[in-house]
PDB file of C-alpha atoms in Angstrom:
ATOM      1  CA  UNK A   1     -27.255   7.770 -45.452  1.00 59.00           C
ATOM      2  CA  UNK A   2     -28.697   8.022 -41.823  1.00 64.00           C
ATOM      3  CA  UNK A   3     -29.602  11.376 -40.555  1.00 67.00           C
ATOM      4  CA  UNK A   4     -28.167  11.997 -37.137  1.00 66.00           C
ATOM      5  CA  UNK A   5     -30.407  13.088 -34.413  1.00 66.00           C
ATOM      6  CA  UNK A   6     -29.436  16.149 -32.797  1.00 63.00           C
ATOM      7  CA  UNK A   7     -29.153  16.015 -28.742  1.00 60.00           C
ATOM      8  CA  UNK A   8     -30.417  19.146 -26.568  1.00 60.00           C
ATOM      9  CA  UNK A   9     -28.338  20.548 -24.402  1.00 59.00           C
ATOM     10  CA  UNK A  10     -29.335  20.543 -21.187  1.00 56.00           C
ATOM     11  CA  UNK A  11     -28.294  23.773 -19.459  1.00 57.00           C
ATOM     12  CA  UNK A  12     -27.544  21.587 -16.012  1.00 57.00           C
ATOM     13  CA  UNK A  13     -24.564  20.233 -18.004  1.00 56.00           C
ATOM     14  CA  UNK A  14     -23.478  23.738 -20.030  1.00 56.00           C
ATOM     15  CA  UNK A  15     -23.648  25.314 -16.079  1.00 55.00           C
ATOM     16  CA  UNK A  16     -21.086  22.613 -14.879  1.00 56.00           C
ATOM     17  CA  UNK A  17     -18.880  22.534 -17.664  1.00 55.00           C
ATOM     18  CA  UNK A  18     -18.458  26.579 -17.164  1.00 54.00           C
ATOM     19  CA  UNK A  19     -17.652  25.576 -13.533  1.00 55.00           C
ATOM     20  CA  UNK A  20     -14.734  22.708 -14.597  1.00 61.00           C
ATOM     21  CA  UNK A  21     -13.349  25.663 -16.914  1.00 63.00           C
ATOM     22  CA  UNK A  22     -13.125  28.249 -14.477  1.00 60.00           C
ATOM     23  CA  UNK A  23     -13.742  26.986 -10.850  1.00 62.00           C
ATOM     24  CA  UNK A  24     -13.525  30.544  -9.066  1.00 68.00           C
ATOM     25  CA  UNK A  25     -15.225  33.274 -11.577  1.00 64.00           C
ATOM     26  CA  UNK A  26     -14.491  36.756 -10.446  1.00 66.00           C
ATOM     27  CA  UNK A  27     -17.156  39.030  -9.031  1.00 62.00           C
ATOM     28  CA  UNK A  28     -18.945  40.950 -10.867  1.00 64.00           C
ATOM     29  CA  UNK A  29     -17.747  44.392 -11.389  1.00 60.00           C
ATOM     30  CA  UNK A  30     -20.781  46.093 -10.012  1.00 64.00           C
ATOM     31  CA  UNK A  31     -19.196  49.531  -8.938  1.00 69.00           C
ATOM     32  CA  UNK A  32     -18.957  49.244  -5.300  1.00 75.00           C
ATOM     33  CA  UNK A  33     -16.223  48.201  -3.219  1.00 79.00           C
ATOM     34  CA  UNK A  34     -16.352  44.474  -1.473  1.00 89.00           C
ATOM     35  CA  UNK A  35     -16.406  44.731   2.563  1.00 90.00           C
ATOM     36  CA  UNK A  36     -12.549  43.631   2.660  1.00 93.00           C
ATOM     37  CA  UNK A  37     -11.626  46.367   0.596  1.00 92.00           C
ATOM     38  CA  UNK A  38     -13.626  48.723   2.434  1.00 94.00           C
ATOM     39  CA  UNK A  39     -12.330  47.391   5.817  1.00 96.00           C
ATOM     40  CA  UNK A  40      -8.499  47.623   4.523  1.00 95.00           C
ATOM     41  CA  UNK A  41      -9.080  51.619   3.058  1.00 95.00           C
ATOM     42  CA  UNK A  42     -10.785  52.578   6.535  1.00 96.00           C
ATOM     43  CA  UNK A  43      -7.397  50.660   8.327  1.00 98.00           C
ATOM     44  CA  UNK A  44      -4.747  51.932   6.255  1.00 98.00           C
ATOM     45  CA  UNK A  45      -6.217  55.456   6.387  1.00 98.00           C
ATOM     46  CA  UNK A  46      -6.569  55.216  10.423  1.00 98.00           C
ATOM     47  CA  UNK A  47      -2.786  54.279  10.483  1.00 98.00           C
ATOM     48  CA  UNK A  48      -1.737  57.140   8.198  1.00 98.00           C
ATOM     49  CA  UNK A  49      -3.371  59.656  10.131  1.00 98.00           C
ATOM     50  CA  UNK A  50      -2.331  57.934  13.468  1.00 97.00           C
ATOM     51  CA  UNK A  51       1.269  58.468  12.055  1.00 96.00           C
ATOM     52  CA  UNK A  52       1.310  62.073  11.292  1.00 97.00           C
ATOM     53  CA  UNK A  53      -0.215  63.098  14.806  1.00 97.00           C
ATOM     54  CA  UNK A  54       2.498  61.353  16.527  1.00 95.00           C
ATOM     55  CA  UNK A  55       4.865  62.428  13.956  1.00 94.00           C
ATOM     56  CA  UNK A  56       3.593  66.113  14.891  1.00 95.00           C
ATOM     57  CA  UNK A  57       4.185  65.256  18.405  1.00 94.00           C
ATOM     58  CA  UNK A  58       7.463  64.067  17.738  1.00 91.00           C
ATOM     59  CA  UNK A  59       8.441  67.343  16.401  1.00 93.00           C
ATOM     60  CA  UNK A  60       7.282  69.730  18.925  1.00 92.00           C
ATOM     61  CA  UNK A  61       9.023  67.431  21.222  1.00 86.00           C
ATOM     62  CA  UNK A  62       5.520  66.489  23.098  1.00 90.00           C
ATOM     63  CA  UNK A  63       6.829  62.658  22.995  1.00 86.00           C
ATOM     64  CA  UNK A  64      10.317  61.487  23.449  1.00 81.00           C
ATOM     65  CA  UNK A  65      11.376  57.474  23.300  1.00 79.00           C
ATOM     66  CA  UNK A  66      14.055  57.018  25.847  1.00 80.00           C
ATOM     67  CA  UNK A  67      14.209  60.618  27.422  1.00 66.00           C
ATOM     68  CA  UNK A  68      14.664  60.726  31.247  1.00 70.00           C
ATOM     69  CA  UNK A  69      13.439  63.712  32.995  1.00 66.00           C
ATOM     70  CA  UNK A  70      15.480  63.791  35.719  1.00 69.00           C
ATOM     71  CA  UNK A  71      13.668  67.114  37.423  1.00 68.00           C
ATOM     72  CA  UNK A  72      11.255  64.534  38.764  1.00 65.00           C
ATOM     73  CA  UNK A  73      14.141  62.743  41.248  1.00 66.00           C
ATOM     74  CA  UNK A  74      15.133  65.916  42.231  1.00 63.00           C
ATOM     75  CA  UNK A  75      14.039  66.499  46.029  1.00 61.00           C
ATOM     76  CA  UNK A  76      12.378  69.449  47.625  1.00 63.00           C
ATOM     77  CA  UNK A  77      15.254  69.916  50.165  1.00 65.00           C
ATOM     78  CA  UNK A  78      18.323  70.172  49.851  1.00 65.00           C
ATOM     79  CA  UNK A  79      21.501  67.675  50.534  1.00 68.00           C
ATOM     80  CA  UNK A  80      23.077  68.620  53.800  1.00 68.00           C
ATOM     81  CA  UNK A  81      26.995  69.499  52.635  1.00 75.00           C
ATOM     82  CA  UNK A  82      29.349  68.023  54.851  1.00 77.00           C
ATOM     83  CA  UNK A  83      31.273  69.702  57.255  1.00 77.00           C
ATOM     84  CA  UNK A  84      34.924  68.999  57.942  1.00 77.00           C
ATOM     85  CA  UNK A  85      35.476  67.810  61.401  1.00 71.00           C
TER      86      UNK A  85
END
Protein backbone atom coordinates (compact mmCIF):
# COMPACT_ATOMS: atom_id res chain seq x y z
CA UNK A 1 0.00 0.00 0.00
CA UNK A 2 1.42 3.55 -0.85
CA UNK A 3 1.02 6.22 1.67
CA UNK A 4 -0.36 9.36 0.16
CA UNK A 5 1.42 12.55 0.68
CA UNK A 6 -0.57 15.17 2.13
CA UNK A 7 -0.57 18.72 0.14
CA UNK A 8 -0.50 22.16 2.22
CA UNK A 9 -2.84 24.43 1.65
CA UNK A 10 -1.76 27.44 0.61
CA UNK A 11 -3.87 30.22 2.12
CA UNK A 12 -3.55 32.30 -1.46
CA UNK A 13 -5.87 29.56 -2.80
CA UNK A 14 -8.33 29.08 0.57
CA UNK A 15 -8.58 33.32 0.19
CA UNK A 16 -9.83 32.93 -3.49
CA UNK A 17 -11.98 30.11 -3.14
CA UNK A 18 -13.90 32.22 -0.20
CA UNK A 19 -14.07 34.95 -2.91
CA UNK A 20 -15.71 32.42 -5.87
CA UNK A 21 -18.24 31.41 -2.94
CA UNK A 22 -19.32 34.66 -1.97
CA UNK A 23 -18.08 37.46 -4.37
CA UNK A 24 -19.56 40.54 -2.31
CA UNK A 25 -19.17 39.65 1.65
CA UNK A 26 -21.13 42.05 3.75
CA UNK A 27 -19.48 44.62 5.97
CA UNK A 28 -18.66 44.01 9.01
CA UNK A 29 -21.12 44.84 11.62
CA UNK A 30 -18.91 47.18 13.53
CA UNK A 31 -21.64 49.40 15.29
CA UNK A 32 -21.56 52.51 13.38
CA UNK A 33 -23.57 53.59 10.60
CA UNK A 34 -21.93 53.60 6.83
CA UNK A 35 -21.77 57.33 5.29
CA UNK A 36 -24.90 56.47 2.93
CA UNK A 37 -26.91 55.65 5.74
CA UNK A 38 -25.88 58.55 7.60
CA UNK A 39 -26.39 60.86 4.55
CA UNK A 40 -30.07 59.31 3.90
CA UNK A 41 -31.15 59.76 8.03
CA UNK A 42 -29.77 63.50 7.92
CA UNK A 43 -32.06 63.87 4.32
CA UNK A 44 -35.10 62.21 5.30
CA UNK A 45 -35.10 64.01 8.67
CA UNK A 46 -34.47 67.57 6.83
CA UNK A 47 -37.59 66.75 4.65
CA UNK A 48 -39.78 65.78 7.61
CA UNK A 49 -39.14 68.78 9.43
CA UNK A 50 -39.27 70.92 6.17
CA UNK A 51 -42.86 69.42 5.90
CA UNK A 52 -44.33 70.25 9.18
CA UNK A 53 -43.14 74.03 9.04
CA UNK A 54 -44.88 74.49 5.86
CA UNK A 55 -47.60 72.34 7.00
CA UNK A 56 -47.80 74.90 10.08
CA UNK A 57 -47.84 77.62 7.62
CA UNK A 58 -50.44 76.10 5.73
CA UNK A 59 -52.67 76.16 8.64
CA UNK A 60 -52.39 79.58 9.92
CA UNK A 61 -52.99 80.45 6.39
CA UNK A 62 -49.30 82.18 6.08
CA UNK A 63 -49.04 80.30 2.50
CA UNK A 64 -51.78 79.77 0.06
CA UNK A 65 -51.22 77.81 -3.55
CA UNK A 66 -53.38 79.56 -6.03
CA UNK A 67 -54.83 82.48 -3.82
CA UNK A 68 -55.09 85.90 -5.58
CA UNK A 69 -55.02 88.88 -3.44
CA UNK A 70 -56.79 91.10 -5.32
CA UNK A 71 -56.32 94.26 -2.68
CA UNK A 72 -53.03 94.68 -4.49
CA UNK A 73 -54.87 95.79 -8.11
CA UNK A 74 -56.96 97.89 -6.30
CA UNK A 75 -55.98 101.68 -7.09
CA UNK A 76 -55.50 104.57 -4.76
CA UNK A 77 -58.20 106.68 -6.54
CA UNK A 78 -61.15 106.12 -7.33
CA UNK A 79 -63.08 105.27 -10.84
CA UNK A 80 -64.73 108.41 -12.08
CA UNK A 81 -68.73 107.23 -12.28
CA UNK A 82 -70.22 108.30 -15.33
CA UNK A 83 -72.52 110.92 -15.71
CA UNK A 84 -75.57 110.78 -17.93
CA UNK A 85 -75.45 113.31 -20.63
Amino acid sequence: MVKKKKLKKDSKIKDQSNKQKNPHPSPKNDGGMNPTGVFLSIFIIAILCTTAYLGYLWNNGKIQIGAIDYSSFASSTPTPTPTPT
